[in-house]
Amino acid sequence: MQNVLNSVKGTALGVAEYLTPVLKESKFRETGVLTPEEFIAAGDHLTHHCPTWSWAVGDESKIKAYLPKDKQFLITRNVPCRRRCKQIEFVGEENLVEENDPDGGWVETHHYNPDDAGSSGLEEKVCEMKLDSSRIEDEPAADMDDPRNLEDGDANADDEDDEDGAALDMDEFEESGLLETVDPSNALLPAPNEKPKPVVSSEVEGDSVVRTRTYDLHITYDKYYQTPRLWVIGYDENRKLLSVEQMYDDVSQDHAKKTVTMETHPHLPGPNMASVHPCKHADIMKKIIQTVEEGGGELGVHMYLIIFLKFVQTVIPTIEYDFTQNFNITNHK
């Protein structure tokens, strides 16, 4: 049902964007929105300080006349995503510890219920280690003050030395032909008549190898909301396109299918891409501008995309894209 609503809403917004006139006058400080010219300036600043980002053209039939032909949207490719959002988002009950503490106690979020049936499995895996008392009683400890024990030790050492024998002469070893028995350079290669073993997915075998996904990220200009808009599309370790549900695994569960929806890219054909809806972007940026000004600073419009990428990371926290330029919100000039 949510997907149907998102589809209808997306269609309506597409019509509204088409009918919305292009913003000509800057309202960045008043409302947190951008003109197309300001979007280009912020994009140039991003590509200069974060070289992994670059401008792209997209499909010729979808070029927007209010943007330069060679600067239709921004793109960064092959961004690693090593973990799923569920791995860093804890969902469970909180346990209040030390309730009588005058400071209010502290909360233990990761606790285990002793009555939980699952805990018995963990206990079964703990092996109890015991010493064999019968062997201890039958075998008295050696008395190291007894000279016979010392003599036996020396004899054993001599026996070990005898077993080693004299070192082989390398010339004799080479002449014997043993050196050619195993060629290290070919040791790992299959024999000429040997059939290659079928490749089995490690995920089927249940190993713990981390499978790194990668994402391509796009930033477009939304004419209706007059703000940047982030798009992501993911691939598995074999560069195979992820399914919709797999991509939602890499989105904060508070935002999946709500703030982040699957929609048609404004500049590219092909499958739908996950997009962070821009309806709140201007409000967030306006609050940031006010905070900077209250601290005695001034925020330039060229910093827009640097800040934009910082606050949208809360939506896709495990996708490690580049926004390397530092920004201090309390004192920026």
PDB file of C-alpha atoms in Angstrom, residues 162-267:
ATOM      1  CA  ASP A 162      70.599 -38.008  16.313  1.00  0.00           C
ATOM      2  CA  GLU A 163      67.234 -38.082  14.581  1.00  0.00           C
ATOM      3  CA  ASP A 164      68.004 -34.791  12.870  1.00  0.00           C
ATOM      4  CA  GLY A 165      71.100 -36.269  11.290  1.00  0.00           C
ATOM      5  CA  ALA A 166      73.682 -34.405   9.232  1.00  0.00           C
ATOM      6  CA  ALA A 167      72.560 -31.553   7.012  1.00  0.00           C
ATOM      7  CA  LEU A 168      72.147 -32.520   3.355  1.00  0.00           C
ATOM      8  CA  ASP A 169      74.554 -31.072   0.868  1.00  0.00           C
ATOM      9  CA  MET A 170      72.592 -28.799  -1.521  1.00  0.00           C
ATOM     10  CA  ASP A 171      74.604 -29.943  -4.530  1.00  0.00           C
ATOM     11  CA  GLU A 172      73.728 -33.576  -3.821  1.00  0.00           C
ATOM     12  CA  PHE A 173      70.052 -32.616  -3.255  1.00  0.00           C
ATOM     13  CA  GLU A 174      69.914 -30.813  -6.603  1.00  0.00           C
ATOM     14  CA  GLU A 175      71.584 -33.732  -8.446  1.00  0.00           C
ATOM     15  CA  SER A 176      69.112 -36.173  -6.922  1.00  0.00           C
ATOM     16  CA  GLY A 177      66.271 -34.533  -8.870  1.00  0.00           C
ATOM     17  CA  LEU A 178      64.112 -33.986  -5.775  1.00  0.00           C
ATOM     18  CA  LEU A 179      64.169 -30.253  -6.364  1.00  0.00           C
ATOM     19  CA  GLU A 180      62.168 -30.725  -9.568  1.00  0.00           C
ATOM     20  CA  THR A 181      59.545 -32.927  -7.923  1.00  0.00           C
ATOM     21  CA  VAL A 182      57.449 -29.903  -6.845  1.00  0.00           C
ATOM     22  CA  ASP A 183      57.815 -26.666  -8.732  1.00  0.00           C
ATOM     23  CA  PRO A 184      56.641 -23.878  -6.396  1.00  0.00           C
ATOM     24  CA  SER A 185      55.559 -21.738  -9.336  1.00  0.00           C
ATOM     25  CA  ASN A 186      53.174 -24.474 -10.520  1.00  0.00           C
ATOM     26  CA  ALA A 187      52.192 -25.951  -7.162  1.00  0.00           C
ATOM     27  CA  LEU A 188      48.799 -24.211  -7.069  1.00  0.00           C
ATOM     28  CA  LEU A 189      47.942 -24.753 -10.743  1.00  0.00           C
ATOM     29  CA  PRO A 190      45.617 -27.647 -11.680  1.00  0.00           C
ATOM     30  CA  ALA A 191      46.993 -30.585 -13.596  1.00  0.00           C
ATOM     31  CA  PRO A 192      46.454 -30.547 -17.401  1.00  0.00           C
ATOM     32  CA  ASN A 193      43.740 -33.239 -17.242  1.00  0.00           C
ATOM     33  CA  GLU A 194      42.244 -32.054 -13.954  1.00  0.00           C
ATOM     34  CA  LYS A 195      38.737 -30.559 -14.153  1.00  0.00           C
ATOM     35  CA  PRO A 196      38.288 -27.256 -12.331  1.00  0.00           C
ATOM     36  CA  LYS A 197      36.251 -27.454  -9.151  1.00  0.00           C
ATOM     37  CA  PRO A 198      32.896 -25.676  -9.252  1.00  0.00           C
ATOM     38  CA  VAL A 199      32.827 -22.344  -7.464  1.00  0.00           C
ATOM     39  CA  VAL A 200      30.548 -22.473  -4.452  1.00  0.00           C
ATOM     40  CA  SER A 201      29.196 -19.270  -2.966  1.00  0.00           C
ATOM     41  CA  SER A 202      30.634 -18.680   0.478  1.00  0.00           C
ATOM     42  CA  GLU A 203      27.257 -17.426   1.615  1.00  0.00           C
ATOM     43  CA  VAL A 204      25.820 -20.894   0.973  1.00  0.00           C
ATOM     44  CA  GLU A 205      28.583 -22.492   2.984  1.00  0.00           C
ATOM     45  CA  GLY A 206      27.851 -20.106   5.832  1.00  0.00           C
ATOM     46  CA  ASP A 207      31.287 -18.568   6.285  1.00  0.00           C
ATOM     47  CA  SER A 208      31.886 -15.154   7.832  1.00  0.00           C
ATOM     48  CA  VAL A 209      33.532 -13.438   4.859  1.00  0.00           C
ATOM     49  CA  VAL A 210      32.315  -9.852   4.546  1.00  0.00           C
ATOM     50  CA  ARG A 211      30.631  -9.222   1.204  1.00  0.00           C
ATOM     51  CA  THR A 212      31.165  -5.575   0.283  1.00  0.00           C
ATOM     52  CA  ARG A 213      28.408  -3.934  -1.687  1.00  0.00           C
ATOM     53  CA  THR A 214      29.030  -0.804  -3.721  1.00  0.00           C
ATOM     54  CA  TYR A 215      26.772   2.101  -4.572  1.00  0.00           C
ATOM     55  CA  ASP A 216      26.626   4.815  -7.190  1.00  0.00           C
ATOM     56  CA  LEU A 217      25.340   8.091  -5.738  1.00  0.00           C
ATOM     57  CA  HIS A 218      23.772  10.919  -7.759  1.00  0.00           C
ATOM     58  CA  ILE A 219      22.813  14.453  -6.717  1.00  0.00           C
ATOM     59  CA  THR A 220      20.218  16.174  -8.885  1.00  0.00           C
ATOM     60  CA  TYR A 221      18.499  19.541  -8.699  1.00  0.00           C
ATOM     61  CA  ASP A 222      14.804  19.296  -7.808  1.00  0.00           C
ATOM     62  CA  LYS A 223      13.008  22.196  -9.512  1.00  0.00           C
ATOM     63  CA  TYR A 224       9.828  21.803  -7.447  1.00  0.00           C
ATOM     64  CA  TYR A 225      11.492  21.782  -3.994  1.00  0.00           C
ATOM     65  CA  GLN A 226      14.395  23.936  -5.249  1.00  0.00           C
ATOM     66  CA  THR A 227      16.933  21.812  -3.365  1.00  0.00           C
ATOM     67  CA  PRO A 228      19.429  19.042  -4.126  1.00  0.00           C
ATOM     68  CA  ARG A 229      18.119  15.469  -4.200  1.00  0.00           C
ATOM     69  CA  LEU A 230      20.156  12.325  -3.498  1.00  0.00           C
ATOM     70  CA  TRP A 231      19.764   9.110  -5.513  1.00  0.00           C
ATOM     71  CA  VAL A 232      21.484   5.764  -4.818  1.00  0.00           C
ATOM     72  CA  ILE A 233      21.703   2.479  -6.702  1.00  0.00           C
ATOM     73  CA  GLY A 234      23.521  -0.566  -5.324  1.00  0.00           C
ATOM     74  CA  TYR A 235      25.471  -3.568  -6.584  1.00  0.00           C
ATOM     75  CA  ASP A 236      26.711  -6.754  -4.943  1.00  0.00           C
ATOM     76  CA  GLU A 237      30.339  -7.937  -4.890  1.00  0.00           C
ATOM     77  CA  ASN A 238      29.935  -9.279  -8.444  1.00  0.00           C
ATOM     78  CA  ARG A 239      28.626  -5.901  -9.666  1.00  0.00           C
ATOM     79  CA  LYS A 240      25.147  -7.370 -10.012  1.00  0.00           C
ATOM     80  CA  LEU A 241      22.278  -4.946  -9.416  1.00  0.00           C
ATOM     81  CA  LEU A 242      20.755  -5.265  -5.945  1.00  0.00           C
ATOM     82  CA  SER A 243      17.054  -5.885  -5.539  1.00  0.00           C
ATOM     83  CA  VAL A 244      14.811  -3.211  -4.053  1.00  0.00           C
ATOM     84  CA  GLU A 245      14.628  -4.995  -0.699  1.00  0.00           C
ATOM     85  CA  GLN A 246      18.406  -5.445  -0.606  1.00  0.00           C
ATOM     86  CA  MET A 247      18.878  -1.717  -1.110  1.00  0.00           C
ATOM     87  CA  TYR A 248      16.421  -1.007   1.684  1.00  0.00           C
ATOM     88  CA  ASP A 249      18.709  -3.094   3.940  1.00  0.00           C
ATOM     89  CA  ASP A 250      21.271  -0.302   3.578  1.00  0.00           C
ATOM     90  CA  VAL A 251      18.812   2.430   4.534  1.00  0.00           C
ATOM     91  CA  SER A 252      18.002   3.434   8.106  1.00  0.00           C
ATOM     92  CA  GLN A 253      14.858   1.552   9.068  1.00  0.00           C
ATOM     93  CA  ASP A 254      13.319   4.793  10.307  1.00  0.00           C
ATOM     94  CA  HIS A 255      13.474   6.151   6.748  1.00  0.00           C
ATOM     95  CA  ALA A 256      13.024   3.088   4.505  1.00  0.00           C
ATOM     96  CA  LYS A 257       9.916   3.307   2.286  1.00  0.00           C
ATOM     97  CA  LYS A 258       9.054   6.660   3.895  1.00  0.00           C
ATOM     98  CA  THR A 259      11.785   9.246   3.396  1.00  0.00           C
ATOM     99  CA  VAL A 260      13.550   6.892   0.956  1.00  0.00           C
ATOM    100  CA  THR A 261      11.452   5.583  -1.935  1.00  0.00           C
ATOM    101  CA  MET A 262      12.093   3.997  -5.321  1.00  0.00           C
ATOM    102  CA  GLU A 263      11.487   6.493  -8.134  1.00  0.00           C
ATOM    103  CA  THR A 264      12.422   7.266 -11.737  1.00  0.00           C
ATOM    104  CA  HIS A 265      15.680   9.144 -12.181  1.00  0.00           C
ATOM    105  CA  PRO A 266      15.121  12.550 -13.840  1.00  0.00           C
ATOM    106  CA  HIS A 267      18.199  12.248 -16.075  1.00  0.00           C
TER     107      HIS A 267
END
